[in-house]
XYZ file of C-alpha atoms in Angstrom:
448
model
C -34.557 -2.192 -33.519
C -31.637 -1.046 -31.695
C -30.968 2.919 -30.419
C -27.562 2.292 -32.485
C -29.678 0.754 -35.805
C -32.209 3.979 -35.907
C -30.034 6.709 -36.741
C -27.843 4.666 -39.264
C -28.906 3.754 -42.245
C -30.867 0.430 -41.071
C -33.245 3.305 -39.663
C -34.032 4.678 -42.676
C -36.561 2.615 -43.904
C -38.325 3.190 -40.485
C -38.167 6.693 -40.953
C -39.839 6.485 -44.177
C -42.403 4.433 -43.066
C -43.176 6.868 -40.370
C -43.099 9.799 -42.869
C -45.992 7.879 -44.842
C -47.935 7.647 -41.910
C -47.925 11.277 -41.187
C -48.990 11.901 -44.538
C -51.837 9.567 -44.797
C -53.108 11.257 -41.399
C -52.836 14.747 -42.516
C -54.939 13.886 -45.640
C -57.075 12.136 -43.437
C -57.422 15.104 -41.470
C -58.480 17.541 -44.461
C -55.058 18.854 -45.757
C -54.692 19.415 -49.173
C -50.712 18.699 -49.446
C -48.494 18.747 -46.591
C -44.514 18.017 -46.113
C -42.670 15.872 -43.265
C -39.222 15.859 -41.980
C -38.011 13.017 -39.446
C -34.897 13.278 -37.847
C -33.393 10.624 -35.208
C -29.716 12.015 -33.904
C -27.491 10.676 -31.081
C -24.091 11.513 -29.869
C -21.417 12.293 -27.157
C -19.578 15.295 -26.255
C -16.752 14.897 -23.665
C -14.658 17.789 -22.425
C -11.391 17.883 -20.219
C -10.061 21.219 -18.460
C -7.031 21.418 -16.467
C -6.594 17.562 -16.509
C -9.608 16.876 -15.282
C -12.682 15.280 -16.947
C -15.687 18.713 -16.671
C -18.512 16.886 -18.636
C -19.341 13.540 -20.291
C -22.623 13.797 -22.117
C -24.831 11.680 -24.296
C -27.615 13.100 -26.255
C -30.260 11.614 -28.005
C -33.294 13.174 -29.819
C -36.122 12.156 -32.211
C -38.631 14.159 -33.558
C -40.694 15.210 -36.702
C -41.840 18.506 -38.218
C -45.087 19.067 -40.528
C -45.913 21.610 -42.809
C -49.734 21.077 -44.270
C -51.177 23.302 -46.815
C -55.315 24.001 -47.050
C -55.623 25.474 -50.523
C -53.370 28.250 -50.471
C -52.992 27.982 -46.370
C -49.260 26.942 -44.593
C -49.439 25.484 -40.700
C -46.937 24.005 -39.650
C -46.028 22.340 -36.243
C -43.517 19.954 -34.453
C -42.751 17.321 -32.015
C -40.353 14.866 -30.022
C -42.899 12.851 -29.426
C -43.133 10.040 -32.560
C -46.619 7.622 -30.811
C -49.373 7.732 -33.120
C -51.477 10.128 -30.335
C -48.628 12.770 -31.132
C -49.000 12.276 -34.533
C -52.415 12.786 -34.614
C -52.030 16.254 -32.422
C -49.549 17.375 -33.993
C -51.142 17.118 -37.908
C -53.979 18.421 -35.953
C -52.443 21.902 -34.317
C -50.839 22.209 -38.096
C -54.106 22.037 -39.895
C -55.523 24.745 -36.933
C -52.846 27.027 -37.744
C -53.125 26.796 -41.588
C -56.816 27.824 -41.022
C -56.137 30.471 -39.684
C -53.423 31.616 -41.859
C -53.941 34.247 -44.793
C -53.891 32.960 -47.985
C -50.582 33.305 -50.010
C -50.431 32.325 -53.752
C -46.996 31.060 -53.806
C -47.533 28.582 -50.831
C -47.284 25.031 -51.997
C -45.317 21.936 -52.528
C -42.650 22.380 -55.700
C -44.309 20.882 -58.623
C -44.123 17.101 -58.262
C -42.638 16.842 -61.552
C -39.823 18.563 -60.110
C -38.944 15.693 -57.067
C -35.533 14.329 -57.326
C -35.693 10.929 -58.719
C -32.376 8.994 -58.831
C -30.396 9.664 -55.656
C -26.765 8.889 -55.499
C -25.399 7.607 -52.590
C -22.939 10.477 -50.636
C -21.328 8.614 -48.326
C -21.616 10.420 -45.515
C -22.471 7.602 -42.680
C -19.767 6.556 -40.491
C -19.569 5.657 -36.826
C -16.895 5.930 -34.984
C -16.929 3.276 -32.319
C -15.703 5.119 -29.663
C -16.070 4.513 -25.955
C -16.525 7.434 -23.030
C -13.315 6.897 -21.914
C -11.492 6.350 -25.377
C -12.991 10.125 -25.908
C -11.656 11.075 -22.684
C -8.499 9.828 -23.403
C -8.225 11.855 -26.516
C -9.372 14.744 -25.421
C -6.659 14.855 -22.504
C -3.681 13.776 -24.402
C -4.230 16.621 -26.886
C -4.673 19.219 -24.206
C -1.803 17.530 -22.498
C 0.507 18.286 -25.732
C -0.726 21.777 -25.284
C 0.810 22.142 -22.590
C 3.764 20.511 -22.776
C 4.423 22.824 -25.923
C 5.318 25.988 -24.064
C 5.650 26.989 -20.916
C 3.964 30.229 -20.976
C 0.327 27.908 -21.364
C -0.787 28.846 -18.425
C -4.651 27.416 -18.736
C -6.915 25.656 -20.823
C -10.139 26.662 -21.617
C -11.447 23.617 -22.531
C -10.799 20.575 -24.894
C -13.828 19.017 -26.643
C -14.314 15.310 -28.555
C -18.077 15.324 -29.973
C -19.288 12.360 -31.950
C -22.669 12.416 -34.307
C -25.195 10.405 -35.820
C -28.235 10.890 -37.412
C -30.548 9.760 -39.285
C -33.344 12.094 -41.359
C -35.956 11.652 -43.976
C -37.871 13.922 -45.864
C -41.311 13.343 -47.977
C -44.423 15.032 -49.068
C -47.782 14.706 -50.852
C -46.328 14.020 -54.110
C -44.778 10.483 -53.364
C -41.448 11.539 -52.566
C -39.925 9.944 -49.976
C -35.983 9.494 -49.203
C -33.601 10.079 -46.275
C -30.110 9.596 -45.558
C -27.807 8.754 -42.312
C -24.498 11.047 -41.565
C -21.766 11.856 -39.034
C -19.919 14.510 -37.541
C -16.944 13.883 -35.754
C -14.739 16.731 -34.194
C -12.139 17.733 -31.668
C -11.421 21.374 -30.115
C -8.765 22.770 -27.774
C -8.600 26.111 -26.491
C -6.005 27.267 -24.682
C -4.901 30.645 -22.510
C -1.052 32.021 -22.700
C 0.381 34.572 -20.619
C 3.501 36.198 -20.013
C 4.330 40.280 -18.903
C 1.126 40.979 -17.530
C -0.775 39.481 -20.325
C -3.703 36.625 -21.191
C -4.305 36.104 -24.807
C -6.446 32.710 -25.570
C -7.023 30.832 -28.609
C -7.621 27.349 -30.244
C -7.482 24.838 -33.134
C -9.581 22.396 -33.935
C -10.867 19.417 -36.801
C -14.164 17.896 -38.328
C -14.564 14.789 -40.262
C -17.328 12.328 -41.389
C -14.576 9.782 -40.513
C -13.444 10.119 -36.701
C -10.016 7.858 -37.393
C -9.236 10.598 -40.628
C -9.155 13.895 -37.511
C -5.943 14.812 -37.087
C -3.135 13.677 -34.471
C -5.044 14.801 -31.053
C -1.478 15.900 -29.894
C -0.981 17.793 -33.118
C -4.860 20.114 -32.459
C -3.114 20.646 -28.933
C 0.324 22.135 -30.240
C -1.678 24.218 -32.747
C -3.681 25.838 -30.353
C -0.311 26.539 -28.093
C 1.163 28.191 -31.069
C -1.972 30.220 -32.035
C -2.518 31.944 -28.459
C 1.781 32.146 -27.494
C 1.961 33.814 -31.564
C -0.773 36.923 -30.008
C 1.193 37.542 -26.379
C 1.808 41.303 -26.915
C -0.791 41.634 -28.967
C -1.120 45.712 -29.276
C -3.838 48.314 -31.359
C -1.888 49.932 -34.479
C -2.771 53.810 -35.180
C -5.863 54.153 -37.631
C -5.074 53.324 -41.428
C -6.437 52.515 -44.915
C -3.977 49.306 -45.612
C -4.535 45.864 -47.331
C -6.131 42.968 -45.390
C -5.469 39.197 -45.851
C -8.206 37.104 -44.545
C -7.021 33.784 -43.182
C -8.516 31.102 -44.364
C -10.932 29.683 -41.852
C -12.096 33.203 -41.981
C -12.691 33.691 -45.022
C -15.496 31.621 -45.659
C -17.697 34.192 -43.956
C -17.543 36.671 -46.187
C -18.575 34.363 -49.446
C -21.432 33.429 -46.476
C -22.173 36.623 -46.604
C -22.135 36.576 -50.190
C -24.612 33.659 -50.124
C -27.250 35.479 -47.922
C -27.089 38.375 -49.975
C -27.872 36.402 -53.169
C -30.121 33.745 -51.149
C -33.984 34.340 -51.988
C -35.956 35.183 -48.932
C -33.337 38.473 -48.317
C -34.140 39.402 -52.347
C -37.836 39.344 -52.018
C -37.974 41.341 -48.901
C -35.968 43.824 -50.516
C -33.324 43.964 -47.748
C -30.327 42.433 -49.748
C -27.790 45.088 -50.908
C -27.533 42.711 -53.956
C -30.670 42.469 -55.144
C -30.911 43.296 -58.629
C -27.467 42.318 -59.601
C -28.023 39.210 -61.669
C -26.154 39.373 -64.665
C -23.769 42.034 -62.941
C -19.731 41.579 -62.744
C -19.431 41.837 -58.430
C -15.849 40.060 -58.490
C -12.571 40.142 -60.252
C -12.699 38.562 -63.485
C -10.714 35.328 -62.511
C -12.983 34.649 -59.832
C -15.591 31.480 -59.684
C -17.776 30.446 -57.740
C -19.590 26.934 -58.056
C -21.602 24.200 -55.656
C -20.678 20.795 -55.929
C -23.371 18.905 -53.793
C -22.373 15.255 -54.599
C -18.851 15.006 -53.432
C -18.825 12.237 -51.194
C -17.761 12.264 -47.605
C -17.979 16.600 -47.677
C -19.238 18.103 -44.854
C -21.980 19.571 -47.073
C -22.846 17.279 -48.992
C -26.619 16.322 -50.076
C -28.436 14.946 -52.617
C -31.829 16.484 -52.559
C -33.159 19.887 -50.724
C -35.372 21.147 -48.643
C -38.254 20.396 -51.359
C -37.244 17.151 -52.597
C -35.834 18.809 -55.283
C -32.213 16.398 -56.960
C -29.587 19.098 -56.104
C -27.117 19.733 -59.357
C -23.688 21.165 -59.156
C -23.937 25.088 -61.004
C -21.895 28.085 -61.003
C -23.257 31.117 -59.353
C -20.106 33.306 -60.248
C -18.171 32.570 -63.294
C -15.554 35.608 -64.435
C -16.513 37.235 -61.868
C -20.401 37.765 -62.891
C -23.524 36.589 -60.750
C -25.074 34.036 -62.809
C -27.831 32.803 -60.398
C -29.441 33.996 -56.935
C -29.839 31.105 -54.404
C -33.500 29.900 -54.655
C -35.761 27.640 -53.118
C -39.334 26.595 -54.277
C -41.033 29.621 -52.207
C -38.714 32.342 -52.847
C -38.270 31.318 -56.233
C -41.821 32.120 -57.097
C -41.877 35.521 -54.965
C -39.412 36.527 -57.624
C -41.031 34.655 -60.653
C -38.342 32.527 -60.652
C -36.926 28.603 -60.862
C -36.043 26.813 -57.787
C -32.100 26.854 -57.580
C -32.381 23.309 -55.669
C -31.024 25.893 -52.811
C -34.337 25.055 -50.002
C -32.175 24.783 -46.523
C -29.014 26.283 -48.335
C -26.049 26.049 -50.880
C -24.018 22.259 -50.497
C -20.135 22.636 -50.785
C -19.410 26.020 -52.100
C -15.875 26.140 -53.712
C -13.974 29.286 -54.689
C -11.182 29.305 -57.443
C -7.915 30.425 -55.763
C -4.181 30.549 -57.105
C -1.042 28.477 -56.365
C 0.324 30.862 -54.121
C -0.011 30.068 -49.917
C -0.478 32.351 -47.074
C 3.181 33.123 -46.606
C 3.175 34.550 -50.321
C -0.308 36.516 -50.236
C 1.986 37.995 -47.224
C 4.944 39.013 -49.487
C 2.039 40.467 -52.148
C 0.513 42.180 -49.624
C 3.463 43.851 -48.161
C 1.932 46.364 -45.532
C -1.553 45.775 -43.726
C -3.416 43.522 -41.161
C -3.654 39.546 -41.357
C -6.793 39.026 -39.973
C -7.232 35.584 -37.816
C -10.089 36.456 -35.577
C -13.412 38.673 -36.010
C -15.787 39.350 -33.392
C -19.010 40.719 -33.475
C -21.700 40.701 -36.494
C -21.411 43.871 -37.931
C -22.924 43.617 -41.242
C -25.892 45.347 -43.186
C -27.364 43.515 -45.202
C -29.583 46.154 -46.903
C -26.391 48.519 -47.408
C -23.409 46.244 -47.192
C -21.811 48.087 -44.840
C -19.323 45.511 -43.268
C -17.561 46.563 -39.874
C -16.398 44.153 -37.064
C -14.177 43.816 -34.204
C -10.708 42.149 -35.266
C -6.985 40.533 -34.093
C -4.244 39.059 -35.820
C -0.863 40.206 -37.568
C 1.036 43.461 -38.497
C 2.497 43.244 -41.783
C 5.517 45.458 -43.003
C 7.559 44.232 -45.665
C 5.897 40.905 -46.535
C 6.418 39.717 -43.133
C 4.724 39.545 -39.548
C 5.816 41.942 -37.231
C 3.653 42.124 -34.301
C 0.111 40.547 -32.822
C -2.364 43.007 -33.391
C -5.571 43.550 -30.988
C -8.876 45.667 -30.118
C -8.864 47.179 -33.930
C -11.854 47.483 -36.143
C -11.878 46.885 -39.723
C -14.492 48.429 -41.812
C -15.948 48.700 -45.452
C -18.572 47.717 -47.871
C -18.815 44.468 -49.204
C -19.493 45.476 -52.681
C -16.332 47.056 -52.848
C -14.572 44.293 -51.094
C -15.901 42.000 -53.246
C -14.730 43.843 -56.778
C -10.932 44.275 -54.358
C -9.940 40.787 -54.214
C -6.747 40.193 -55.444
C -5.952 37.229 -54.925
C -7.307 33.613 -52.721
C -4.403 31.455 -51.198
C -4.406 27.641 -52.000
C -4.310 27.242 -48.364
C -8.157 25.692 -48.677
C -10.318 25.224 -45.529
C -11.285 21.954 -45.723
C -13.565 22.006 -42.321
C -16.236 24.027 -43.790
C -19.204 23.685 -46.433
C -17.064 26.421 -48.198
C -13.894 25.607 -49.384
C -11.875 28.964 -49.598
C -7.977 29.769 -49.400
C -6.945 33.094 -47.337
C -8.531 36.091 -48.867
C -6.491 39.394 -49.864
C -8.737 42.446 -49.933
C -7.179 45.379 -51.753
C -8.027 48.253 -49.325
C -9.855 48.418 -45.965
C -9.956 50.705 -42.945
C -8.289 49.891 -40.199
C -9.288 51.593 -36.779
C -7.226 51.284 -34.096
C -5.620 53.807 -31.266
């Protein structure tokens, strides 16, 4: 079978067979249950600075992972290797580590009556036959637009095409056995303006399953020109307590935040500053918050999780309530609890939002900071104590006035959360959640 074959979907069936093999040698080997997940991936990443071509790369990796259970006993252990003498070492390092492992009583497998059964196909497999120098060619034409946009582009800091494929199955003990093939297609420019004395540097960039559906190459390149030129004079505004609008490709992060809090491993650890809250109102009343895991062709799409469990579209906000934690099999019975169908994470979040755009949350807003860059963590997750390094716009009078740099912006999220006022309809569509620009109420702003 062909490199090309083995991480599309022809290699699935492979895969699978592989998975089975694993299996029968960890019984074989003494293990009680055990769970196996095969991944073959390939791609190329090309990058172009200044004109010139900086790196070509193709990358391909195979590998498995097994976690075997003795009784009440995890090991786990990986490889790249895929021969039957790694497979053999590898079950076997495992099964030495689960013997030596304490005894927990909500190890295990989910309960096989729980393993997805009817799988519907996502969609999410499609290469993009694309040579080295077809990727090179793209990659220079949209940093060439970038410059050509303004003058005051003095350098690039690099312009990336990366191509993906993979292939990855999943099965345990219990007979269940399935995989799938995606891609992940994307190109990046960053660019550097300067003018008075000056360097500001920023970027713009798109993902698709599809590589022919990314936007006009030329079109990433003027985006990222505009972006960096829009902060030259980019300046610290005295300390205030204003409004602050989100943009939306940063806004995701804070319903990611969201997530974590609510996500089962930080709730039984007690180090979630939400734990507790289920059945509590944490939003405005209008907001929602729902996974939709079988949409086909989204970036986070997937039709079973990390424990073979069928993933279901739910709510976990509705009027503004928390309806549901995020739960895999493990965490779900540290808390005496249901598996969400969450193992590995939450597939397409979507949060409601209004009909109004950026340029309107502006007007709303009136006076305060658009935020379109955050550095820095800056979040505790046991207190919710939210603080990080930000850039972006002064606002007076519903419209931009200035580029704004080395501020802070501080709060809590539980406050931010119940201060929403309103989400634009300007939806992030790169992302596994699709948000609009956020406005937050209130938020301290520290600057000069």
């Amino acid at each position: 079978m062909s490199a090309v074959d083995t991480v599309g979907p022809q290699g699935v069936p492979q895969l699978q067979a592989q998975v089975e093999q694993i299996i029968a040698e960890a019984r074989k080997q003494g293990a009680s249950a055990c769970e196996v997940a095969v991944s073959v991936e390939q791609g190329l990443s090309t990058t172009v600075r200044q004109g010139e071509v900086e790196t070509v790369e193709f990358n391909r990796d195979q590998g498995f992972g097994i976690t075997l259970y003795v009784g009440q006993r995890k090991g786990s252990a990986s490889t790249s290797a895929s021969g039957d003498a790694a497979i053999r070492e590898t079950v076997a390092a495992a099964l030495a580590i689960a013997k030596h492992a304490s005894e927990d009583e909500c190890a295990g497998l989910a309960d096989a009556g729980l393993m997805a059964r009817e799988l519907p196909s996502l969609d999410l497999y499609h290469a993009w036959s694309i040579t080295p120098e077809q990727a090179i060619e793209q990659a220079l034409s949209c940093e060439a637009a970038a410059f050509a946009a303004d003058s005051r582009i003095k350098n690039a800091d690099g312009t990336t095409l990366n191509t993906h494929q993979g292939c990855r199955v999943y099965g345990n003990s219990h007979g269940f056995v399935s995989g799938y093939a995606s891609t992940r297609h994307s190109l990046s420019c960053v660019m550097i303006a300067e003018a008075d004395g000056q360097m500001q540097r920023d970027y713009w960039y798109d993902v698709n399953r599809q590589g022919e559906l990314l936007a006009d190459a030329a079109s990433i390149g003027r985006r990222a020109t505009e972006r960096a030129v829009s902060r030259l004079g980019a300046r610290p505004v005295p300390t205030c307590e204003v409004p602050v609008l989100f943009a939306a490709e940063l806004a995701g992060g804070l319903f990611g935040s969201f997530l974590a809090a609510i996500s089962g491993g930080n709730l039984y650890r007690k180090s979630s500053f939400l734990e507790g809250t289920l059945g509590q109102q944490l939003f405005p009343e209008w907001l929602k918050l729902d996974e939709r895991p079988h949409i086909p062709r989204a970036l986070g799409s997937a039709a079973f999780d990390g424990d073979g469990l069928a993933t279901y579209a739910k709510s976990f906000v509705e009027r503004g309530e928390l309806l549901s934690y995020v739960l895999g099999t493990y965490s779900g019975r540290k808390l005496g609890m249901p598996s969400t169908a969450n193992s590995g994470g939450v597939h397409n979040l979507f949060v409601s939002h209004g009909d109004e755009d950026q340029k309107a949350l502006l007007k709303r807003m009136g006076r305060g900071l658009l935020v379109t860059e955050l550095m820095g963590q800056g979040l505790n997750m046991v207190t919710g104590d939210y603080s990080r390094g930000a850039g972006g716009y002064w606002v007076e009078n519903g419209e931009i006035q200035f580029p704004v740099q080395e501020v802070t912006i501080a709060g809590n999220l539980r406050d931010m959360f119940k201060q929403i006022v309103a989400v634009g309809n300007d939806l992030e569509l790169r992302s596994n959640i699709r948000t609009g620009s956020v406005l937050i109420e209130r938020m301290t702003v520290a600057g000069s």
